[in-house]
Short mmCIF file of C-alpha atoms and ligand atoms in Angstrom, two decimals:
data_model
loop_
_atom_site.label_atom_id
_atom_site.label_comp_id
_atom_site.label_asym_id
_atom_site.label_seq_id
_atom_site.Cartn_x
_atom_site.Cartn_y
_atom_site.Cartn_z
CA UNK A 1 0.00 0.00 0.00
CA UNK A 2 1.76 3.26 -0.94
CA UNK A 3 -1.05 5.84 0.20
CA UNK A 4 -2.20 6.14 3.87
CA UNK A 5 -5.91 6.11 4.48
CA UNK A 6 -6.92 7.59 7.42
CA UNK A 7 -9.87 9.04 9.65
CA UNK A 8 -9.70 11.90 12.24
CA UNK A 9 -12.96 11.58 14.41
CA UNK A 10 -13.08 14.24 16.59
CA UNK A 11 -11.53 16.55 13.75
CA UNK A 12 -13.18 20.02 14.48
CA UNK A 13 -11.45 20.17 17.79
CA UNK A 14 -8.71 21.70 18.94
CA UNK A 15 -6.36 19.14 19.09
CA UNK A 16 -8.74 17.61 15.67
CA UNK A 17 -7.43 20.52 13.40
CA UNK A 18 -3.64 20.32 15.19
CA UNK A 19 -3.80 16.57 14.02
CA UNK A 20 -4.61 18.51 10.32
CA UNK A 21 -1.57 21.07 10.63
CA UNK A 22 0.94 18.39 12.04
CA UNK A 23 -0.13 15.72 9.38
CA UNK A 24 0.22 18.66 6.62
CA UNK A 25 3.93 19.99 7.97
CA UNK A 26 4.65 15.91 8.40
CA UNK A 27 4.15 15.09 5.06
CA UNK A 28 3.47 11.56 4.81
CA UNK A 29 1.64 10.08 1.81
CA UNK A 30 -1.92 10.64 2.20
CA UNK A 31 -4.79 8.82 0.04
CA UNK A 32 -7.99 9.18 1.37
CA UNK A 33 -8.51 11.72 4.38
CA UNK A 34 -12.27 11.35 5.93
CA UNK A 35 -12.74 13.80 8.67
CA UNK A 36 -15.47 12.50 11.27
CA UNK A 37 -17.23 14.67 13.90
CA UNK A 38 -20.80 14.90 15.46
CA UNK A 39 -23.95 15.94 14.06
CA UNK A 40 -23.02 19.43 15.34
CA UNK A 41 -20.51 19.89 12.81
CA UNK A 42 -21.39 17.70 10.04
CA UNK A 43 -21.50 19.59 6.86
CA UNK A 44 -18.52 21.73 7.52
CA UNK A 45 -15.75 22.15 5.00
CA UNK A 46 -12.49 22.23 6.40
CA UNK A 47 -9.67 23.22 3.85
CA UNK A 48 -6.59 20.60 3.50
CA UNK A 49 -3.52 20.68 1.11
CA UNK A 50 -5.49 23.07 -0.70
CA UNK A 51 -8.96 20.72 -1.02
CA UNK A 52 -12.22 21.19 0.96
CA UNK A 53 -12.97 18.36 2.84
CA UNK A 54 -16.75 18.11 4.16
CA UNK A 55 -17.00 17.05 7.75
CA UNK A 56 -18.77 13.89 8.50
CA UNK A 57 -21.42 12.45 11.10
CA UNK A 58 -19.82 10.02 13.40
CA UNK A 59 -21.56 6.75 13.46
CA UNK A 60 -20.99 3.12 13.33
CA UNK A 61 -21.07 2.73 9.73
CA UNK A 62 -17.80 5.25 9.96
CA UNK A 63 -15.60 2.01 9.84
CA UNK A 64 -15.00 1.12 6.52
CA UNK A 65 -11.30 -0.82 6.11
CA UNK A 66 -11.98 -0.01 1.99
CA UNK A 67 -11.61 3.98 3.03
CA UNK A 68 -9.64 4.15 5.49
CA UNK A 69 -7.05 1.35 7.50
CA UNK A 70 -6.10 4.15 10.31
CA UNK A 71 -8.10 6.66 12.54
CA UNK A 72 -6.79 9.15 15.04
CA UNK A 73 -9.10 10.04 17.90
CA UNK A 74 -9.83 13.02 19.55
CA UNK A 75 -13.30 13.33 20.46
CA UNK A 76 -13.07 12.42 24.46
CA UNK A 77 -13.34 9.59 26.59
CA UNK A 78 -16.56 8.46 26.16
CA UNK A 79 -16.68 8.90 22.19
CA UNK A 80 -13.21 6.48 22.38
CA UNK A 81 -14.75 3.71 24.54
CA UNK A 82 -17.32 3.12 22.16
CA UNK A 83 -16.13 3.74 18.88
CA UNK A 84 -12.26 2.13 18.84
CA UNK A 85 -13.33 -0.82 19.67
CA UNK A 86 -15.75 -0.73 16.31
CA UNK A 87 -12.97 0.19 14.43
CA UNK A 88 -10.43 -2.40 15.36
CA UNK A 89 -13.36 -4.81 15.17
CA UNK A 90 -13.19 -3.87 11.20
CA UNK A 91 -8.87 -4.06 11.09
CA UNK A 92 -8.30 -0.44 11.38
CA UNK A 93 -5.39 0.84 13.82
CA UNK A 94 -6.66 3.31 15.87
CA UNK A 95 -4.54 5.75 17.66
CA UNK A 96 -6.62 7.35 20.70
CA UNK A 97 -5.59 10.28 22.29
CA UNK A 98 -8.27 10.24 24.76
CA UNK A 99 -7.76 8.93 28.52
CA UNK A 100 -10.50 6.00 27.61
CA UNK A 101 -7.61 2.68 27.02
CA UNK A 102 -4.26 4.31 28.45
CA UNK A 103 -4.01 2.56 31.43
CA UNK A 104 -5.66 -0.88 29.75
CA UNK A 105 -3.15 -3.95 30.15
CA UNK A 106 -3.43 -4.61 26.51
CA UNK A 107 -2.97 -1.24 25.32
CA UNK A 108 0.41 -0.11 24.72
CA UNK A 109 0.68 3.33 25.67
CA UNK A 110 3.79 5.32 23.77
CA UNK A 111 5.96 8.21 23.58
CA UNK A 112 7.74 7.22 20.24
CA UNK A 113 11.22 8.23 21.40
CA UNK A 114 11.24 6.42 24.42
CA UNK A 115 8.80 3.36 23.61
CA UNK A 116 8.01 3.15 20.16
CA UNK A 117 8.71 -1.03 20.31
CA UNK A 118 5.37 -1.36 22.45
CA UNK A 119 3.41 -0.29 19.32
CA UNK A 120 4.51 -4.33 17.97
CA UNK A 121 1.14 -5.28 16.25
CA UNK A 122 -1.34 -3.81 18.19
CA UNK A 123 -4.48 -2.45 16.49
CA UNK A 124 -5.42 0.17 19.40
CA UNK A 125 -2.54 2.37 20.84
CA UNK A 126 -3.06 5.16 23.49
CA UNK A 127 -1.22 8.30 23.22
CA UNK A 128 -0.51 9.80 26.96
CA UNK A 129 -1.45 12.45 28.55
CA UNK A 130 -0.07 15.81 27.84
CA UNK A 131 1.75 17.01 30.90
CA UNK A 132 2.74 13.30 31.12
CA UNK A 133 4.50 13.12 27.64
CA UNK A 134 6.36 16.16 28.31
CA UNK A 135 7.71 15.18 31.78
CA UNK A 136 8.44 11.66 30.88
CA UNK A 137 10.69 12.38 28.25
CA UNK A 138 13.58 14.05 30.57
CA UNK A 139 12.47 11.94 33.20
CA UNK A 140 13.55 8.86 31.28
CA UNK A 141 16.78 9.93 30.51
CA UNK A 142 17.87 10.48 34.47
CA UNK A 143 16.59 7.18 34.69
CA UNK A 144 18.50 5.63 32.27
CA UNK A 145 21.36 7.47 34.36
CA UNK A 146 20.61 7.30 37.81
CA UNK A 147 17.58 5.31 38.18
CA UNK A 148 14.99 7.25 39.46
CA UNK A 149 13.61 6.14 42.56
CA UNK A 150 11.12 9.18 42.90
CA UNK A 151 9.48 12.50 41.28
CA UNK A 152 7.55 14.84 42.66
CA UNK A 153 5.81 16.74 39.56
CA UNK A 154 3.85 20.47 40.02
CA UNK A 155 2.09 21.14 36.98
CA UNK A 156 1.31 24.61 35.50
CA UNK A 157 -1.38 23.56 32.72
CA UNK A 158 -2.90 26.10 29.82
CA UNK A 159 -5.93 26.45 29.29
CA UNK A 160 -5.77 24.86 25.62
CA UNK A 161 -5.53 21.77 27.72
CA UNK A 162 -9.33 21.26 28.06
CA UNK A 163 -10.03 22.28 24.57
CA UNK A 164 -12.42 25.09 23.19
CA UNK A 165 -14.73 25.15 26.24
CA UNK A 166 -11.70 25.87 28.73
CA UNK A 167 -10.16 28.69 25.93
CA UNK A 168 -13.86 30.41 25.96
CA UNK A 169 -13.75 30.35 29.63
CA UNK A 170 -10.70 32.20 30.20
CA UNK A 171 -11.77 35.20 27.34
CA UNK A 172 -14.96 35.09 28.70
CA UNK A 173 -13.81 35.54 33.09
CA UNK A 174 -10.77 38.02 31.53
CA UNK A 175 -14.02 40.03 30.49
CA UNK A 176 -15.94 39.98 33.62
CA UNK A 177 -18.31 37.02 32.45
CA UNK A 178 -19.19 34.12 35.12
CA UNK A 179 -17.12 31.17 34.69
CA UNK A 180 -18.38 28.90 31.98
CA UNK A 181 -16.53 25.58 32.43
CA UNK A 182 -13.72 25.83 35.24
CA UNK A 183 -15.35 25.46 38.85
CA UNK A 184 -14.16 28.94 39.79
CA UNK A 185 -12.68 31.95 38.17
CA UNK A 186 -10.04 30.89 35.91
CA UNK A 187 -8.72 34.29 34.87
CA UNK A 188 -6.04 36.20 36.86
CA UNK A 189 -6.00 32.96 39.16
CA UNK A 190 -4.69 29.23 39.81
CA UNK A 191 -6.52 26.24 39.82
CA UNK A 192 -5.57 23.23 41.91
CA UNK A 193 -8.00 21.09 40.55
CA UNK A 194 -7.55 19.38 36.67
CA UNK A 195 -10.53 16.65 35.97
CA UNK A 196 -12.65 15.51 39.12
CA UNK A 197 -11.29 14.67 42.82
CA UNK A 198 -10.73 11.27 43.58
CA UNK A 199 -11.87 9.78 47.38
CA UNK A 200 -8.21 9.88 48.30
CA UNK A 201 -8.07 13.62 47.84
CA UNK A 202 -6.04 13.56 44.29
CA UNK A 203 -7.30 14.64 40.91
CA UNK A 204 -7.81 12.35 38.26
CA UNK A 205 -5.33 14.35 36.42
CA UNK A 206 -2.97 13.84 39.22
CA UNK A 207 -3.88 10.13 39.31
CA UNK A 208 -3.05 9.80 35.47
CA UNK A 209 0.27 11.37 35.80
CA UNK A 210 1.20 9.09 38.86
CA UNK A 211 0.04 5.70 36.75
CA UNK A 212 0.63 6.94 32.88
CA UNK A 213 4.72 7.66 34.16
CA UNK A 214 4.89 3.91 35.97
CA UNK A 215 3.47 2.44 32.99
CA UNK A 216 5.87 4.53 30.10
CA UNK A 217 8.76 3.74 32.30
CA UNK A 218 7.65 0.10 32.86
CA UNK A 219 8.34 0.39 36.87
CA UNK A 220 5.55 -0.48 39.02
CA UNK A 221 7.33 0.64 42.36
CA UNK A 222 8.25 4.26 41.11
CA UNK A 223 7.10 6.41 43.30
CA UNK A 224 5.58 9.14 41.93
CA UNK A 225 3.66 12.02 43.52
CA UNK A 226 1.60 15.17 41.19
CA UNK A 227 0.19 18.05 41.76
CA UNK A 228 -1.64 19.45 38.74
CA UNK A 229 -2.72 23.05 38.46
CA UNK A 230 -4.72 24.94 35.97
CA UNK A 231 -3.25 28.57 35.31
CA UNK A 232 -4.57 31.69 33.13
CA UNK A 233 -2.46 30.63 30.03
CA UNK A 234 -3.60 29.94 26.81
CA UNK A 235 -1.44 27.72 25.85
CA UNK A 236 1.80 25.67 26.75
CA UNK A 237 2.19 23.49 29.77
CA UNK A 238 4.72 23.83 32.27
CA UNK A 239 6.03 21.38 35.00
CA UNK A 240 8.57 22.26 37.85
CA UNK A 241 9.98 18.13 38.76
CA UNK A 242 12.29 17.27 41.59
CA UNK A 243 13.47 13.85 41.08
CA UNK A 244 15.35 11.67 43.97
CA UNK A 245 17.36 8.86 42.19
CA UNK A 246 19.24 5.97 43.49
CA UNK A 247 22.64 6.82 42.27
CA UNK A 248 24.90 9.80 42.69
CA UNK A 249 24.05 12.20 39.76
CA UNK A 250 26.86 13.60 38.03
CA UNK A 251 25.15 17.50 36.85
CA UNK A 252 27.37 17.75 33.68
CA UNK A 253 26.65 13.98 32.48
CA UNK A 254 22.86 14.97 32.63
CA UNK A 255 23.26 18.02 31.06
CA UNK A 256 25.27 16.44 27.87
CA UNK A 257 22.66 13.37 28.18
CA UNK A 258 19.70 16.31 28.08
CA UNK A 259 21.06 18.28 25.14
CA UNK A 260 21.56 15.16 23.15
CA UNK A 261 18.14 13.55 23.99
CA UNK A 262 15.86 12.96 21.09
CA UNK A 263 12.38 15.28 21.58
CA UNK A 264 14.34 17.51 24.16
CA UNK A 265 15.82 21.11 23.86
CA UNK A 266 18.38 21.32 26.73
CA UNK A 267 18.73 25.08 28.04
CA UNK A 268 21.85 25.10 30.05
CA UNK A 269 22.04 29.13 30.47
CA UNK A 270 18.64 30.84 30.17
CA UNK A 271 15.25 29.05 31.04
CA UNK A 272 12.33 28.45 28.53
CA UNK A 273 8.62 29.47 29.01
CA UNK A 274 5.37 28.15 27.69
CA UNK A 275 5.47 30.75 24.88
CA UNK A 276 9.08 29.44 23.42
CA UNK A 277 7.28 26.22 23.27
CA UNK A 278 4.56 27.19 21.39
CA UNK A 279 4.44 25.60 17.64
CA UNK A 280 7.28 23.31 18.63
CA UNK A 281 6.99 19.67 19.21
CA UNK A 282 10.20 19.42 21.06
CA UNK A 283 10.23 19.15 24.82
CA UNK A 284 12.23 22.34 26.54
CA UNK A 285 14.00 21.59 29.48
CA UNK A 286 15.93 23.75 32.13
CA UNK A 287 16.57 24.75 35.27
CA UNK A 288 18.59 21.54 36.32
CA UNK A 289 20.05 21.84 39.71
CA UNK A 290 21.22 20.02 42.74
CA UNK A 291 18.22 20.07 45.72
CA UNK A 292 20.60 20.85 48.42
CA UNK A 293 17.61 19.23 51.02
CA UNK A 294 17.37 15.29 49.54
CA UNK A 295 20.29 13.13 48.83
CA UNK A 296 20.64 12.21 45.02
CA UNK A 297 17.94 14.73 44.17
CA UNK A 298 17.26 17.69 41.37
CA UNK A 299 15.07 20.15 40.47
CA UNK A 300 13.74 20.67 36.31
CA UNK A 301 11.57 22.95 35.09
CA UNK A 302 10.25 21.81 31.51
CA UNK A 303 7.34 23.14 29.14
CA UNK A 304 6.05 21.87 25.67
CA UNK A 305 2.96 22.90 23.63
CA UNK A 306 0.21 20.79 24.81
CA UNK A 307 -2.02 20.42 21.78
CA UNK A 308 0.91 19.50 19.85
CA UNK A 309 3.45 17.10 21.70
CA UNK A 310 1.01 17.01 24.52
CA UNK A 311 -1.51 15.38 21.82
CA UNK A 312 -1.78 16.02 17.84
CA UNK A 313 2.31 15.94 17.37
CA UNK A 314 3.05 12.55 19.83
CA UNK A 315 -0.04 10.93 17.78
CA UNK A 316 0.78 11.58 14.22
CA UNK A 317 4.93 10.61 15.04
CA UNK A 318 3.04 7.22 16.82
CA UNK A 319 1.10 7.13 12.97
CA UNK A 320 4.25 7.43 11.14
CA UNK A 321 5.91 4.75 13.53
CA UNK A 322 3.73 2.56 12.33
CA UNK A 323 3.13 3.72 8.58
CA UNK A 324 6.78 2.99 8.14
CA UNK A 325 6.71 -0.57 9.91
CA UNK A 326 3.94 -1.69 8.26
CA UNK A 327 3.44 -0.87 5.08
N1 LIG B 401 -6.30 19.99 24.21
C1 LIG B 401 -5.25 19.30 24.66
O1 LIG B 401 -4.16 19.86 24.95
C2 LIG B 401 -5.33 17.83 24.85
C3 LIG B 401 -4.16 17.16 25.20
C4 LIG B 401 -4.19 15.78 25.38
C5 LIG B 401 -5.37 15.11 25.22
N2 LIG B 401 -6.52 15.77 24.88
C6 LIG B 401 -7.72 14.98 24.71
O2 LIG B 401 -8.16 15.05 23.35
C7 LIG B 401 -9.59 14.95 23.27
C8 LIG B 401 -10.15 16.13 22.51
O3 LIG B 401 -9.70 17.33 23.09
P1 LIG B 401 -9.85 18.76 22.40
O4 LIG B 401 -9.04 19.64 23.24
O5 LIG B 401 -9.55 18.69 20.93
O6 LIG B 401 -11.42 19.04 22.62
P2 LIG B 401 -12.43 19.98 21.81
O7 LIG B 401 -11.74 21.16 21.25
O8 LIG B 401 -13.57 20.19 22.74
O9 LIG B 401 -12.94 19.04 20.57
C9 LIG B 401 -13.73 17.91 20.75
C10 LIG B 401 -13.95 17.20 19.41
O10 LIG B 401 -14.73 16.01 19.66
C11 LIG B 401 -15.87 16.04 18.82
N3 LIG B 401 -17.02 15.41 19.47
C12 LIG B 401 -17.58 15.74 20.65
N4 LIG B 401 -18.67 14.96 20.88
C13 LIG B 401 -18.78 14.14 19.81
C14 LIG B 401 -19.70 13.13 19.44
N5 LIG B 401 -20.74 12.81 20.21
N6 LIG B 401 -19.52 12.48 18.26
C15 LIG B 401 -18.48 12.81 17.46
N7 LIG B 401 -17.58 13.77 17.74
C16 LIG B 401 -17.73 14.43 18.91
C17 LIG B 401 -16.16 17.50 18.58
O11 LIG B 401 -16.98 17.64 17.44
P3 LIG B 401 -18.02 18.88 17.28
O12 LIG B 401 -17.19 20.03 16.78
O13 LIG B 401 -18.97 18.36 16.25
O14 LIG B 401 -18.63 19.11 18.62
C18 LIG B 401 -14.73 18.02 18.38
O15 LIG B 401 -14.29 17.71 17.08
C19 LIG B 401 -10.04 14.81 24.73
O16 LIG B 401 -10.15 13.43 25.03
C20 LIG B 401 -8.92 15.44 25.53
O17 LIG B 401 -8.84 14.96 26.84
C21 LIG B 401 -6.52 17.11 24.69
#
């Protein structure tokens, strides 16, 4: 097969029409390109490569191996549980970025420059979750070092992380409006709460973070602790780590073994924000230094654009993983 057919579903979305920008800058062979959403949107033209593609009601009848042999999804939890199973029922490999499989035994779940080999045959792959993609990725190279034996992660998470709904919010309370999806005021304030509470007093967001890192890193017993907060940014996560590792941690080694990692941009002098991250789909790291109060620890402050290597970017590199395997 030289042409790769493929379905978005979820593709009016935000990270739906990032999937459409990376997959356009990416360049892979595309044949057929069916763009799935719900009845809201069904209709709509969306311009690709210079064609106008006409959106398309989701549905069970979507599935069709003779259009299409791989789908991205985008289109939330719920939308995933019932709908990749349909299309891997009909031999189509589905690549879900929702939270619906990560965490199911069967389902690899992949950062392509630290796991790509998981992907082996499976038909269903889960991309991660954003702040956990961009805080594995250093995190596995001081493990590779220094075995990590712990990480404490505090998460600074844009807006752009819950999609339209949490964008509109933040225009909307900057103007004075009532809050229209956060639980309180998101504008010129900090949420500690990402996703619901848990009985044990952690987010689910937290929880994901905690479980999503054990299973990338294939370590049960790493302990792993998260706080996740939402801030007034539009875009561009940011996480401040401080990792306690088994072995004595030699500060210049990491720094060569960080500006040499594949996905990372190692800032040795000056530190990078959410806005240098923006458009990028490389992880930016810095701020490595010694914590003076823990034996074998450090402190990192990292940031990467989370609609594109938090989501659309990680999923289309997982696509071309397996476009080039495969075909
Ligand atoms: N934004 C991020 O940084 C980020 C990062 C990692 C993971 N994710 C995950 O990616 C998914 C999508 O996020 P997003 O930010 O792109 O959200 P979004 O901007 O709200 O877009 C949601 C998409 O899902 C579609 N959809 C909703 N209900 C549907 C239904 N019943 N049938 C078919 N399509 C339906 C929407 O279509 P309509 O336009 O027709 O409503 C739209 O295309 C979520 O699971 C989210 O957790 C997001």
């Amino acid at each position: 097969m030289d042409k790769l057919n493929l379905a978005i579903v979820g593709a009016t979305g935000m990270v739906g029409r990032t999937f459409l920008t990376v997959l356009e800058e990416m360049n892979l062979p595309l044949g057929n390109l069916v763009l799935l959403a719900s009845e809201r949107s069904a209709g709509q033209k969306v311009l690709f490569q210079g064609n106008e593609i006409k959106v398309e009601e989701l549905t069970e009848g979507s599935f069709d191996r003779e259009r299409f042999q791989y789908a991205l999804f985008s289109a939330g939890g719920s939308i995933s549980g019932i709908y990749a199973p349909v299309a891997t029922r009909n031999g189509i490999t589905v690549i879900d970025n929702s939270s619906q499989w990560r965490m199911h035994e069967e389902v690899p779940l992949v950062i392509p420059e630290i796991n790509r080999k998981a992907i082996g045959e499976h038909l269903l792959i889960s991309n991660p979750n954003c702040s956990t993609i961009q805080s594995v990725l250093p995190l596995k190279v001081i493990h590779d070092l220094y075995q990590v034996e712990r990480v404490a992660y505090t998460t600074y998470q844009a807006v752009s992380g819950s999609g339209q709904k949490g964008v509109e919010d933040l225009l909307g309370t900057r103007e004075g409006k009532a809050p229209s999806f956060y639980p309180k005021i998101i504008s010129d304030n900090c949420l500690p709460q990402i996703d619901v509470f848990l009985e044990d007093g952690y987010t689910k967001e937290e929880q994901k973070m905690i479980e999503e890192t054990r299973k990338i890193l294939d370590n049960e017993k790493m302990k792993v602790t998260a706080t996740c907060v939402r801030v007034p940014v539009l875009n561009g996560h940011s996480v401040a780590m401080n990792v306690t590792c088994k072995r004595e941690i030699d500060y210049e080694e990491l720094a060569r073994a960080l500006a040499s990692a594949e996905g990372i941009l190692y800032y040795e002098t000056d530190y990078p924000t959410a806005r240098d991250a923006a458009g990028q789909d490389q992880v930016l790291v810095g701020r490595l230094r010694k914590d003076e109060s823990l034996h074998n620890s450090l402190h990192l402050w990292c940031v990467a654009d989370n609609v594109r290597k938090g989501a659309a970017s990680n999923a289309v590199q997982i696509l071309k993983s397996i476009w080039e395997e495969r075909r």
